[in-house]
Short mmCIF file of C-alpha atoms in Angstrom, two decimals:
data_model
loop_
_atom_site.label_atom_id
_atom_site.label_comp_id
_atom_site.label_asym_id
_atom_site.label_seq_id
_atom_site.Cartn_x
_atom_site.Cartn_y
_atom_site.Cartn_z
CA MET A 1 4.96 29.70 34.45
CA LYS A 2 3.51 32.80 32.82
CA GLN A 3 -0.22 32.69 32.09
CA PHE A 4 -1.40 32.55 28.46
CA SER A 5 -4.78 32.99 26.91
CA GLN A 6 -5.75 29.92 24.92
CA TYR A 7 -5.93 31.99 21.72
CA LYS A 8 -2.39 33.29 22.15
CA LEU A 9 -1.31 29.66 22.57
CA ILE A 10 -3.23 28.70 19.40
CA ILE A 11 -1.58 31.50 17.39
CA LEU A 12 1.92 30.52 18.56
CA SER A 13 1.16 26.86 17.89
CA ALA A 14 -0.03 27.66 14.35
CA ILE A 15 3.23 29.50 13.62
CA PHE A 16 5.17 26.59 15.12
CA PHE A 17 3.30 24.09 12.89
CA ALA A 18 3.93 26.14 9.75
CA LEU A 19 7.64 26.61 10.48
CA PHE A 20 8.71 23.19 11.73
CA TYR A 21 6.23 20.59 10.42
CA ASN A 22 5.85 21.66 6.79
CA PHE A 23 9.32 21.29 5.32
CA SER A 24 7.97 18.75 2.81
CA PHE A 25 5.09 21.03 1.82
CA PHE A 26 7.23 24.12 1.23
CA ARG A 27 9.92 22.09 -0.51
CA ASN A 28 7.28 20.96 -3.01
CA VAL A 29 5.90 24.49 -3.32
CA VAL A 30 9.35 25.92 -4.08
CA SER A 31 10.04 23.13 -6.60
CA THR A 32 6.76 24.06 -8.32
CA TYR A 33 7.16 27.85 -8.06
CA SER A 34 10.80 28.95 -8.10
CA PHE A 35 11.66 31.28 -5.19
CA GLU A 36 12.15 34.43 -7.23
CA GLY A 37 10.29 37.55 -8.35
CA MET A 38 6.60 37.65 -7.49
CA ASN A 39 6.76 34.00 -6.50
CA ILE A 40 8.49 35.07 -3.27
CA ILE A 41 5.39 37.10 -2.37
CA TYR A 42 3.11 34.22 -3.34
CA ILE A 43 5.04 31.69 -1.24
CA ILE A 44 5.03 34.03 1.78
CA SER A 45 1.27 34.45 1.30
CA ILE A 46 0.89 30.65 1.33
CA ALA A 47 2.69 30.51 4.69
CA ILE A 48 0.41 33.24 6.14
CA LEU A 49 -2.63 31.49 4.68
CA LEU A 50 -1.60 28.21 6.29
CA ILE A 51 -1.03 29.85 9.68
CA SER A 52 -4.38 31.63 9.47
CA PHE A 53 -6.22 28.44 8.55
CA ILE A 54 -4.64 26.51 11.44
CA ILE A 55 -5.59 29.34 13.82
CA PHE A 56 -9.17 29.29 12.52
CA LEU A 57 -9.41 25.50 12.88
CA PHE A 58 -8.02 25.27 16.41
CA SER A 59 -9.97 28.32 17.56
CA LEU A 60 -13.13 26.69 16.31
CA LEU A 61 -12.37 23.45 18.17
CA GLY A 62 -10.79 25.06 21.23
CA SER A 63 -12.35 25.38 24.65
CA LYS A 64 -11.35 25.19 28.29
CA TYR A 65 -11.43 21.38 28.13
CA THR A 66 -10.27 20.70 24.56
CA THR A 67 -7.50 23.13 23.59
CA LYS A 68 -4.60 21.40 25.37
CA PRO A 69 -5.58 17.81 24.45
CA ILE A 70 -6.21 18.72 20.81
CA LEU A 71 -2.90 20.57 20.47
CA ILE A 72 -0.89 17.80 22.16
CA VAL A 73 -2.45 15.03 20.04
CA THR A 74 -1.92 17.12 16.90
CA LEU A 75 1.71 17.77 17.80
CA VAL A 76 2.41 14.07 18.27
CA MET A 77 0.64 12.99 15.08
CA SER A 78 2.19 15.82 13.09
CA ALA A 79 5.69 14.93 14.29
CA PHE A 80 5.35 11.40 12.91
CA THR A 81 3.74 12.75 9.74
CA ALA A 82 6.59 15.23 9.25
CA TYR A 83 9.18 12.50 9.71
CA PHE A 84 7.71 10.16 7.10
CA MET A 85 7.00 12.93 4.60
CA ASP A 86 10.44 14.51 5.02
CA THR A 87 12.30 11.20 4.99
CA TYR A 88 10.48 9.05 2.43
CA HIS A 89 8.49 11.74 0.58
CA ILE A 90 5.22 9.90 1.12
CA VAL A 91 1.86 11.48 1.91
CA ILE A 92 -0.62 10.54 4.62
CA ASP A 93 -3.96 9.95 2.92
CA ASP A 94 -6.80 7.61 3.94
CA SER A 95 -5.18 4.68 2.13
CA MET A 96 -1.90 5.21 3.99
CA ILE A 97 -3.79 5.44 7.30
CA ARG A 98 -5.46 2.08 6.55
CA ASN A 99 -2.11 0.60 5.60
CA THR A 100 -0.57 1.91 8.85
CA LEU A 101 -3.35 0.49 11.01
CA GLN A 102 -2.97 -2.91 9.34
CA THR A 103 0.82 -3.01 9.78
CA ASN A 104 2.13 -5.34 12.46
CA LEU A 105 4.78 -4.55 15.08
CA SER A 106 7.64 -6.35 13.32
CA GLU A 107 7.02 -4.37 10.12
CA SER A 108 6.81 -1.13 12.08
CA SER A 109 10.16 -1.85 13.75
CA ASP A 110 11.84 -1.61 10.33
CA LEU A 111 10.93 2.09 10.32
CA PHE A 112 12.58 2.88 13.67
CA SER A 113 15.65 5.16 13.55
CA LEU A 114 17.50 7.78 15.57
CA LYS A 115 16.18 10.39 13.17
CA LEU A 116 12.63 9.35 14.09
CA VAL A 117 13.56 9.66 17.79
CA GLY A 118 14.81 13.18 17.09
CA TYR A 119 11.57 14.19 15.36
CA VAL A 120 9.47 12.74 18.17
CA PHE A 121 11.57 14.35 20.90
CA PHE A 122 11.85 17.85 19.43
CA LEU A 123 8.51 18.07 17.60
CA ALA A 124 6.27 16.00 19.87
CA ILE A 125 7.56 15.49 23.42
CA LEU A 126 9.13 18.92 24.13
CA PRO A 127 6.30 21.12 22.76
CA SER A 128 3.66 18.80 24.26
CA TYR A 129 5.33 19.05 27.66
CA PHE A 130 5.43 22.84 27.35
CA ILE A 131 1.71 22.98 26.58
CA TYR A 132 0.88 20.49 29.33
CA LYS A 133 2.70 22.59 31.94
CA LEU A 134 1.43 25.91 30.59
CA ASN A 135 -0.98 27.76 32.87
CA ILE A 136 -3.79 28.96 30.61
CA GLU A 137 -5.92 31.80 31.89
CA TYR A 138 -9.59 31.26 31.14
CA LYS A 139 -11.84 34.28 31.45
CA PRO A 140 -15.59 34.26 32.12
CA PHE A 141 -17.72 32.59 29.45
CA LYS A 142 -18.85 35.83 27.80
CA GLN A 143 -15.30 37.16 27.45
CA GLU A 144 -14.05 33.81 26.18
CA PHE A 145 -16.88 33.69 23.64
CA PHE A 146 -16.03 37.11 22.21
CA ALA A 147 -12.30 36.31 22.23
CA LYS A 148 -13.08 33.17 20.21
CA LEU A 149 -15.31 35.10 17.85
CA LYS A 150 -12.68 37.82 17.37
CA THR A 151 -9.93 35.26 16.64
CA LEU A 152 -12.15 33.37 14.20
CA LEU A 153 -13.17 36.56 12.36
CA LEU A 154 -9.64 37.97 12.17
CA SER A 155 -8.19 34.71 10.84
CA LEU A 156 -11.05 34.41 8.35
CA VAL A 157 -10.52 38.02 7.18
CA VAL A 158 -6.79 37.33 6.63
CA ILE A 159 -7.66 34.19 4.65
CA LEU A 160 -10.13 36.06 2.45
CA ILE A 161 -7.81 39.04 1.88
CA ILE A 162 -5.00 36.73 0.73
CA LEU A 163 -7.26 34.67 -1.54
CA PHE A 164 -8.83 37.72 -3.19
CA SER A 165 -5.58 39.71 -3.41
CA PHE A 166 -3.87 36.90 -5.31
CA SER A 167 -6.97 35.33 -6.87
CA LYS A 168 -5.32 34.44 -10.18
CA PHE A 169 -2.43 32.73 -8.44
CA TYR A 170 -4.66 30.73 -6.08
CA THR A 171 -7.05 29.74 -8.86
CA SER A 172 -4.08 28.18 -10.63
CA PHE A 173 -2.64 26.85 -7.35
CA PHE A 174 -5.80 24.93 -6.40
CA ARG A 175 -6.69 23.74 -9.91
CA GLU A 176 -3.37 22.79 -11.44
CA HIS A 177 -1.34 21.76 -8.40
CA LYS A 178 -3.77 19.72 -6.32
CA PRO A 179 -1.09 17.23 -5.17
CA LEU A 180 0.58 20.01 -3.15
CA ARG A 181 -2.25 19.93 -0.63
CA TYR A 182 -1.38 16.31 0.26
CA HIS A 183 1.73 17.63 2.03
CA VAL A 184 0.04 20.23 4.27
CA ASN A 185 0.67 19.26 7.90
CA PRO A 186 -1.51 18.89 10.03
CA ILE A 187 -4.47 19.82 7.80
CA TYR A 188 -4.27 16.99 5.30
CA TRP A 189 -3.77 14.10 7.73
CA MET A 190 -6.74 15.40 9.72
CA TYR A 191 -8.84 15.40 6.57
CA SER A 192 -7.55 11.92 5.71
CA ILE A 193 -8.60 10.51 9.09
CA GLY A 194 -12.09 11.87 8.52
CA ASN A 195 -12.09 10.39 5.03
CA TYR A 196 -10.86 7.05 6.36
CA VAL A 197 -13.57 6.95 9.04
CA ASN A 198 -16.21 7.84 6.47
CA LYS A 199 -15.05 5.08 4.11
CA THR A 200 -14.67 2.52 6.87
CA MET A 201 -17.79 3.12 8.94
CA HIS A 202 -20.88 1.10 8.21
CA SER A 203 -24.20 1.34 9.97
CA GLY A 204 -25.24 -1.80 11.81
CA PRO A 205 -23.63 -5.24 11.52
CA LEU A 206 -21.54 -5.84 8.42
CA VAL A 207 -23.51 -7.88 5.92
CA VAL A 208 -21.32 -9.53 3.30
CA LYS A 209 -23.01 -9.82 -0.08
CA GLU A 210 -22.67 -13.29 -1.54
CA ILE A 211 -21.62 -13.57 -5.18
CA GLY A 212 -21.16 -16.52 -7.51
CA LYS A 213 -23.45 -18.85 -5.58
CA ASP A 214 -24.17 -20.55 -8.91
CA ALA A 215 -20.48 -21.41 -9.37
CA LYS A 216 -19.68 -24.91 -10.56
CA ILE A 217 -16.77 -26.66 -12.24
CA SER A 218 -17.27 -27.32 -15.95
CA ASN A 219 -17.90 -31.02 -16.63
CA ASN A 220 -16.53 -30.87 -20.17
CA GLU A 221 -13.98 -33.60 -20.87
CA ILE A 222 -10.82 -32.82 -22.78
CA ASN A 223 -10.01 -35.20 -25.64
CA GLU A 224 -12.37 -37.76 -24.12
CA LYS A 225 -10.09 -38.13 -21.09
CA VAL A 226 -11.20 -37.78 -17.52
CA LYS A 227 -10.18 -34.34 -16.31
CA LYS A 228 -7.53 -34.34 -13.61
CA SER A 229 -7.83 -32.18 -10.51
CA GLU A 230 -6.18 -28.76 -10.56
CA LEU A 231 -3.37 -27.76 -8.22
CA VAL A 232 -2.62 -24.03 -8.45
CA ILE A 233 -0.35 -21.93 -6.27
CA MET A 234 -1.04 -18.20 -6.38
CA VAL A 235 1.91 -16.18 -5.04
CA VAL A 236 1.07 -12.64 -3.94
CA GLY A 237 4.29 -10.64 -4.07
CA GLU A 238 5.23 -7.58 -2.06
CA ALA A 239 6.54 -4.30 -3.51
CA ALA A 240 8.10 -5.98 -6.57
CA ARG A 241 8.34 -3.49 -9.42
CA ALA A 242 8.47 -4.87 -12.95
CA ASP A 243 11.51 -2.96 -14.14
CA ARG A 244 13.75 -4.75 -11.61
CA PHE A 245 13.06 -8.15 -13.18
CA SER A 246 15.74 -9.18 -15.67
CA LEU A 247 12.89 -11.02 -17.41
CA ASN A 248 11.71 -7.53 -18.34
CA GLY A 249 15.10 -6.37 -19.61
CA TYR A 250 16.72 -5.14 -16.37
CA GLU A 251 20.49 -5.11 -16.82
CA LYS A 252 21.22 -6.97 -13.57
CA GLU A 253 20.50 -10.70 -13.61
CA THR A 254 17.77 -10.83 -10.98
CA ASN A 255 15.93 -13.84 -12.46
CA PRO A 256 18.65 -16.45 -13.12
CA LEU A 257 16.41 -19.38 -12.10
CA LEU A 258 13.09 -18.31 -13.58
CA LYS A 259 14.67 -17.72 -17.00
CA LYS A 260 15.45 -21.45 -17.09
CA GLU A 261 11.77 -22.32 -16.61
CA ASN A 262 9.08 -22.30 -19.25
CA ILE A 263 7.27 -19.30 -17.79
CA ILE A 264 4.92 -16.72 -19.26
CA ASN A 265 6.09 -13.29 -18.14
CA PHE A 266 3.54 -10.46 -18.16
CA SER A 267 5.73 -7.43 -18.75
CA ASN A 268 2.92 -4.85 -18.62
CA MET A 269 0.98 -5.69 -15.47
CA TYR A 270 -0.34 -2.81 -13.34
CA SER A 271 -1.64 -2.66 -9.79
CA CYS A 272 -5.01 -1.58 -8.46
CA GLY A 273 -3.42 0.55 -5.73
CA THR A 274 -0.06 1.60 -4.35
CA SER A 275 -0.27 -0.05 -0.93
CA THR A 276 -0.89 -3.57 0.37
CA ALA A 277 -4.03 -2.51 2.26
CA GLU A 278 -5.54 -1.25 -0.99
CA SER A 279 -4.15 -3.57 -3.67
CA VAL A 280 -4.50 -6.98 -2.02
CA PRO A 281 -8.25 -6.77 -1.34
CA CYS A 282 -8.80 -5.02 -4.68
CA MET A 283 -6.96 -7.64 -6.75
CA PHE A 284 -9.15 -10.50 -5.46
CA SER A 285 -12.31 -8.38 -5.68
CA ILE A 286 -14.99 -8.60 -8.36
CA PHE A 287 -14.74 -4.83 -8.73
CA ASP A 288 -12.24 -3.28 -11.10
CA LYS A 289 -10.07 -0.37 -10.04
CA ALA A 290 -12.58 2.22 -11.26
CA ASP A 291 -15.41 0.75 -9.14
CA TYR A 292 -13.52 -0.56 -6.11
CA ASP A 293 -13.57 1.10 -2.72
CA TYR A 294 -12.95 -0.18 0.79
CA LYS A 295 -16.63 -0.38 1.79
CA LYS A 296 -17.53 -2.38 -1.31
CA GLY A 297 -14.55 -4.64 -0.77
CA ILE A 298 -15.32 -5.63 2.82
CA SER A 299 -19.04 -6.04 2.15
CA THR A 300 -18.75 -8.25 -0.95
CA GLU A 301 -17.35 -11.75 -1.32
CA ASN A 302 -14.18 -12.19 -3.39
CA VAL A 303 -12.95 -14.71 -5.96
CA LEU A 304 -11.74 -17.10 -3.23
CA ASP A 305 -15.31 -17.25 -1.92
CA VAL A 306 -16.64 -17.96 -5.43
CA LEU A 307 -14.19 -20.86 -5.78
CA ASN A 308 -15.31 -22.08 -2.37
CA HIS A 309 -18.95 -22.01 -3.50
CA THR A 310 -18.22 -24.73 -6.06
CA ASN A 311 -17.66 -27.19 -3.17
CA GLU A 312 -14.99 -28.72 -5.40
CA VAL A 313 -12.10 -26.31 -4.82
CA LYS A 314 -10.20 -26.27 -1.54
CA VAL A 315 -8.63 -22.88 -0.84
CA LEU A 316 -5.77 -22.25 1.60
CA TRP A 317 -4.11 -18.90 2.37
CA ARG A 318 -0.64 -18.92 3.98
CA ASP A 319 0.67 -15.53 5.03
CA ASN A 320 4.23 -14.34 5.67
CA ASN A 321 3.26 -10.66 5.36
CA SER A 322 0.81 -8.66 7.47
CA ASP A 323 -2.38 -10.67 6.84
CA SER A 324 -4.83 -11.47 4.05
CA LYS A 325 -6.44 -7.99 4.19
CA GLY A 326 -9.85 -9.63 4.58
CA ASN A 327 -9.56 -12.04 1.65
CA ALA A 328 -9.24 -15.19 3.76
CA LEU A 329 -11.99 -14.57 6.31
CA ARG A 330 -14.11 -17.45 5.01
CA ILE A 331 -11.41 -19.92 3.91
CA ASP A 332 -8.53 -21.77 5.58
CA PHE A 333 -5.87 -19.32 6.81
CA GLU A 334 -2.42 -20.04 8.27
CA ASP A 335 -0.07 -17.43 9.72
CA TYR A 336 3.56 -18.07 8.73
CA ARG A 337 5.10 -14.96 10.30
CA THR A 338 6.13 -16.85 13.39
CA SER A 339 8.53 -19.69 14.16
CA ALA A 340 5.61 -21.55 15.73
CA THR A 341 4.48 -22.40 12.18
CA ASN A 342 7.33 -21.33 9.89
CA THR A 343 10.35 -23.62 10.25
CA MET A 344 12.63 -21.23 8.33
CA CYS A 345 13.01 -18.23 10.63
CA GLU A 346 16.41 -16.62 11.12
CA GLY A 347 15.68 -13.26 12.67
CA GLU A 348 12.73 -13.00 10.35
CA CYS A 349 10.67 -15.77 8.80
CA ARG A 350 11.47 -16.60 5.18
CA ASP A 351 8.93 -16.96 2.39
CA GLU A 352 10.17 -20.43 1.43
CA GLY A 353 9.02 -21.67 4.85
CA MET A 354 5.44 -21.43 3.53
CA LEU A 355 6.12 -24.45 1.29
CA VAL A 356 6.87 -26.73 4.23
CA GLY A 357 3.92 -28.99 5.04
CA LEU A 358 1.97 -28.31 1.84
CA ASP A 359 2.37 -31.96 0.82
CA GLU A 360 0.22 -32.95 3.81
CA TYR A 361 -2.46 -30.41 2.86
CA ILE A 362 -2.56 -31.71 -0.72
CA LYS A 363 -2.71 -35.33 0.46
CA LYS A 364 -5.52 -34.47 2.86
CA ASN A 365 -7.56 -32.94 0.03
CA GLN A 366 -6.80 -35.55 -2.62
CA GLY A 367 -9.39 -35.73 -5.39
CA LYS A 368 -10.31 -32.04 -5.12
CA ASP A 369 -9.11 -29.01 -7.00
CA ILE A 370 -6.75 -26.99 -4.81
CA LEU A 371 -5.77 -23.31 -4.76
CA ILE A 372 -2.99 -22.32 -2.39
CA VAL A 373 -2.29 -18.61 -1.90
CA LEU A 374 1.15 -17.69 -0.55
CA HIS A 375 1.46 -14.06 0.58
CA GLN A 376 5.14 -13.09 0.54
CA MET A 377 7.18 -10.75 2.70
CA GLY A 378 8.97 -10.17 -0.60
CA ASN A 379 10.55 -6.72 -0.96
CA HIS A 380 8.90 -5.07 2.01
CA GLY A 381 10.78 -1.83 2.70
CA PRO A 382 12.59 0.12 3.85
CA ALA A 383 14.90 -2.57 5.32
CA TYR A 384 15.38 -4.46 2.06
CA TYR A 385 18.62 -5.97 3.35
CA LYS A 386 16.61 -8.02 5.85
CA ARG A 387 14.42 -9.58 3.17
CA TYR A 388 16.88 -12.20 1.98
CA PRO A 389 19.39 -14.69 3.46
CA LYS A 390 23.06 -13.67 3.37
CA GLU A 391 23.87 -15.99 0.45
CA PHE A 392 21.63 -13.88 -1.80
CA GLU A 393 23.69 -10.74 -1.31
CA LYS A 394 24.98 -10.84 -4.87
CA PHE A 395 24.78 -7.13 -5.64
CA THR A 396 27.01 -4.94 -3.47
CA PRO A 397 27.53 -2.48 -1.80
CA VAL A 398 24.23 -2.74 0.06
CA CYS A 399 22.22 -0.19 2.05
CA LYS A 400 21.97 -1.70 5.53
CA SER A 401 19.83 1.04 7.00
CA ASN A 402 16.17 1.95 7.03
CA GLN A 403 17.25 5.56 6.43
CA LEU A 404 17.29 5.13 2.66
CA GLU A 405 18.07 8.78 1.97
CA GLU A 406 21.37 8.33 3.82
CA CYS A 407 22.47 5.58 1.41
CA THR A 408 23.57 6.03 -2.18
CA GLN A 409 21.17 5.20 -4.99
CA GLU A 410 23.37 2.23 -5.87
CA GLU A 411 23.27 0.85 -2.31
CA VAL A 412 19.48 1.12 -2.12
CA SER A 413 19.11 -0.52 -5.54
CA ASN A 414 21.47 -3.36 -4.65
CA ALA A 415 19.61 -4.21 -1.45
CA TYR A 416 16.29 -4.13 -3.29
CA ASP A 417 17.63 -6.19 -6.20
CA ASN A 418 18.99 -8.85 -3.83
CA ALA A 419 15.47 -9.21 -2.43
CA ILE A 420 14.16 -9.65 -6.01
CA LEU A 421 16.86 -12.31 -6.47
CA TYR A 422 15.48 -14.14 -3.42
CA THR A 423 11.95 -13.92 -4.85
CA ASP A 424 13.33 -15.50 -8.04
CA TYR A 425 14.67 -18.34 -5.90
CA PHE A 426 11.39 -18.68 -4.00
CA LEU A 427 9.27 -18.79 -7.18
CA SER A 428 11.66 -21.38 -8.62
CA LYS A 429 11.14 -23.46 -5.46
CA VAL A 430 7.36 -23.17 -5.91
CA ILE A 431 7.69 -24.43 -9.50
CA ASN A 432 9.91 -27.32 -8.43
CA PHE A 433 7.46 -28.14 -5.65
CA LEU A 434 4.68 -28.42 -8.25
CA LYS A 435 6.60 -30.42 -10.86
CA PRO A 436 6.25 -33.84 -9.14
CA TYR A 437 2.50 -33.26 -8.90
CA SER A 438 2.22 -32.59 -12.63
CA ASN A 439 1.71 -36.32 -13.29
CA SER A 440 -1.42 -36.49 -11.16
CA TYR A 441 -2.67 -32.87 -11.25
CA GLU A 442 -3.04 -30.04 -13.73
CA THR A 443 -0.52 -27.74 -12.11
CA ALA A 444 0.10 -24.01 -12.41
CA MET A 445 1.72 -21.11 -10.58
CA PHE A 446 0.51 -17.53 -10.87
CA TYR A 447 2.70 -14.78 -9.41
CA MET A 448 1.53 -11.19 -9.05
CA SER A 449 2.99 -8.45 -6.88
CA ASP A 450 0.63 -6.24 -4.89
CA HIS A 451 2.25 -2.93 -5.92
CA GLY A 452 5.61 -1.48 -6.91
CA GLU A 453 8.14 0.63 -5.05
CA SER A 454 9.99 3.94 -5.34
CA LEU A 455 13.72 3.69 -4.71
CA GLY A 456 14.71 7.35 -4.56
CA GLU A 457 13.65 8.46 -8.03
CA ASN A 458 12.90 12.19 -7.74
CA GLY A 459 13.57 11.86 -3.99
CA ILE A 460 10.61 9.49 -3.45
CA TYR A 461 10.93 6.26 -1.46
CA LEU A 462 8.68 3.29 -0.61
CA HIS A 463 5.08 3.37 -1.89
CA GLY A 464 1.57 4.50 -0.99
CA LEU A 465 1.25 7.77 -2.91
CA PRO A 466 -2.29 8.49 -4.17
CA TYR A 467 -2.68 6.55 -7.41
CA PHE A 468 -3.19 9.55 -9.68
CA MET A 469 0.09 11.15 -8.57
CA ALA A 470 2.12 8.00 -7.90
CA PRO A 471 5.10 7.39 -10.19
CA VAL A 472 4.94 4.40 -12.53
CA GLU A 473 7.48 2.58 -10.33
CA GLN A 474 4.76 2.18 -7.69
CA LYS A 475 2.18 0.82 -10.17
CA HIS A 476 4.06 -1.29 -12.74
CA ILE A 477 4.40 -4.70 -11.11
CA GLY A 478 6.07 -8.06 -11.63
CA SER A 479 3.78 -10.89 -12.74
CA LEU A 480 4.22 -14.28 -14.41
CA MET A 481 2.71 -17.75 -14.83
CA TRP A 482 4.02 -21.29 -15.12
CA PHE A 483 2.10 -24.33 -16.34
CA GLY A 484 2.95 -28.00 -15.82
CA GLY A 485 1.56 -31.35 -16.78
CA GLU A 486 -1.59 -31.82 -18.81
CA ILE A 487 -2.78 -28.26 -18.38
CA ASN A 488 -0.68 -27.58 -21.47
CA GLU A 489 -3.24 -29.63 -23.38
CA GLU A 490 -5.80 -26.97 -22.48
CA ILE A 491 -3.69 -23.80 -22.65
CA ASP A 492 -1.88 -22.89 -25.85
CA THR A 493 1.24 -21.39 -24.25
CA GLU A 494 2.60 -20.30 -27.62
CA LYS A 495 -0.50 -18.23 -28.25
CA LEU A 496 -0.38 -16.88 -24.69
CA ASN A 497 3.21 -15.85 -25.31
CA SER A 498 2.09 -13.92 -28.38
CA TYR A 499 0.08 -11.46 -26.30
CA LYS A 500 1.83 -11.64 -22.90
CA ASP A 501 3.23 -8.12 -23.36
CA LYS A 502 -0.24 -6.64 -23.72
CA SER A 503 -1.29 -4.28 -20.92
CA PHE A 504 -3.03 -6.13 -18.07
CA SER A 505 -3.93 -5.18 -14.52
CA GLN A 506 -5.00 -6.72 -11.25
CA ASP A 507 -8.57 -6.29 -12.51
CA ASN A 508 -7.93 -9.43 -14.59
CA LEU A 509 -7.07 -11.67 -11.62
CA PHE A 510 -10.65 -12.41 -10.48
CA HIS A 511 -11.71 -13.77 -13.86
CA THR A 512 -8.38 -15.44 -14.69
CA LEU A 513 -8.53 -17.54 -11.52
CA LEU A 514 -12.11 -18.59 -12.31
CA GLY A 515 -11.06 -19.45 -15.87
CA LEU A 516 -8.04 -21.40 -14.64
CA PHE A 517 -10.32 -23.63 -12.56
CA GLU A 518 -12.90 -23.77 -15.36
CA VAL A 519 -15.61 -22.32 -13.15
CA GLU A 520 -18.97 -21.57 -14.70
CA THR A 521 -20.77 -18.66 -13.01
CA GLU A 522 -22.66 -15.54 -13.97
CA VAL A 523 -19.96 -13.35 -12.38
CA TYR A 524 -17.24 -14.66 -14.72
CA LYS A 525 -16.29 -12.39 -17.64
CA LYS A 526 -14.31 -14.25 -20.27
CA ASP A 527 -13.05 -11.04 -21.87
CA MET A 528 -11.29 -10.24 -18.55
CA ASP A 529 -9.70 -13.70 -18.34
CA ILE A 530 -6.05 -13.40 -19.45
CA LEU A 531 -6.05 -17.07 -20.48
CA ASP A 532 -9.28 -17.15 -22.47
CA ASN A 533 -7.77 -16.38 -25.88
CA ALA A 534 -5.15 -19.09 -25.31
CA LYS A 535 -7.59 -21.88 -24.41
CA LYS A 536 -7.60 -24.73 -26.91
CA PRO A 537 -10.92 -25.77 -28.47
CA GLU A 538 -12.71 -28.49 -26.54
#
């Protein structure tokens, strides 16, 4: 095979990246700046700028021992990135990288498709093989050094000429259209990996800061009666957006069972993040959205730990999703994603299987307050049609593909809505599970989804977009509560109903759970407790 200099290879690779891996980026650029008049010149300059920047980056990192490996790894990563951005219109930021690393194999299999095979074959395997077999001619060190310097300087000069020649355009481009940079492949995913490593790394052993060590259950008696133990089930939903609940006015009847129950529906609940890896640890954290970050989250105890510190609340986490995202590291945890534990698996394990065996757990911990967290598979996409048993396929026709863009909007919606219908059934089963215990316990169920979901609105699918640019469908989430037994003597449900449509967020969960169990601790903020204004005088 003909010999190449490594810098000729880098230049050709940069052009290849710009042409074949950045469809999503240029589609967004053209939708922002129409391809006409001077905008044509500006868009061409963006392409040249991108090529020049990639050349500069790889020339800087390139050497006799690094050029081929770096290019091959970048090709493979960029092929996957291009597929997911082109297909689902998502972006690969540090949060998405964390979410990807915490996704299990069965969840990943839902994303497999022939289209993905095509991207990997033509944009990863073929060009990587070409580079691997290519015979690169390396000159003596001095000549290689000056060749590197010349390539770096020329690419830098081109970058500067473009930026200064169209300074007004690029000032506007960088200031007013920041989200466009999230689509630049491979630059932005490289930056995101660095950002992820920076946020994740910690020097030395991880030391978890204890909080709420002073936590204790209030000894106040209600109406001179001995207080009964609490039995609360917290259901963490998956990708359930609020506007697909008929409880919130959706035209399809997706909540036929819940509407028969005496529930409190929070119609304006918003998530802390747009992905499971971000929202689930954030929602149980003491930090609100403005203060939360991954490092703080993993190095600080959560509300489940505070409840545990009382020595009077038993906490169990059952998971039918990916895992607890670090929330259950210091409490009882049971994995229900496998038929070894979940007795209701038919291809995939069903959420209702998490209820089996809870009677034994409650009996074992009789006399104590109990919090059980059930983490649903819920509406995990893109294969929504797999998320519910066949008998819940009420809305048809259904998209039975993970290639959502190949289905009609109606088919995608129907599959998603059927999964919401199954969640309605599951939550109804949780309520009916609790009802017999309402004679001996103060019972309650609290449901809150982790984040929402895009279903093709404006060409966007799934979730995980950076919060500031994510559509409301990814942030406005389903949430509701149910109370049984004597807890109604403590909570004025009529008053709670009077402000249930107020705007709340996952920031309220930490303090609402503490308030629900009547925990006294310095970390509790009553103004953040959703139930505080509805508590009856003692």
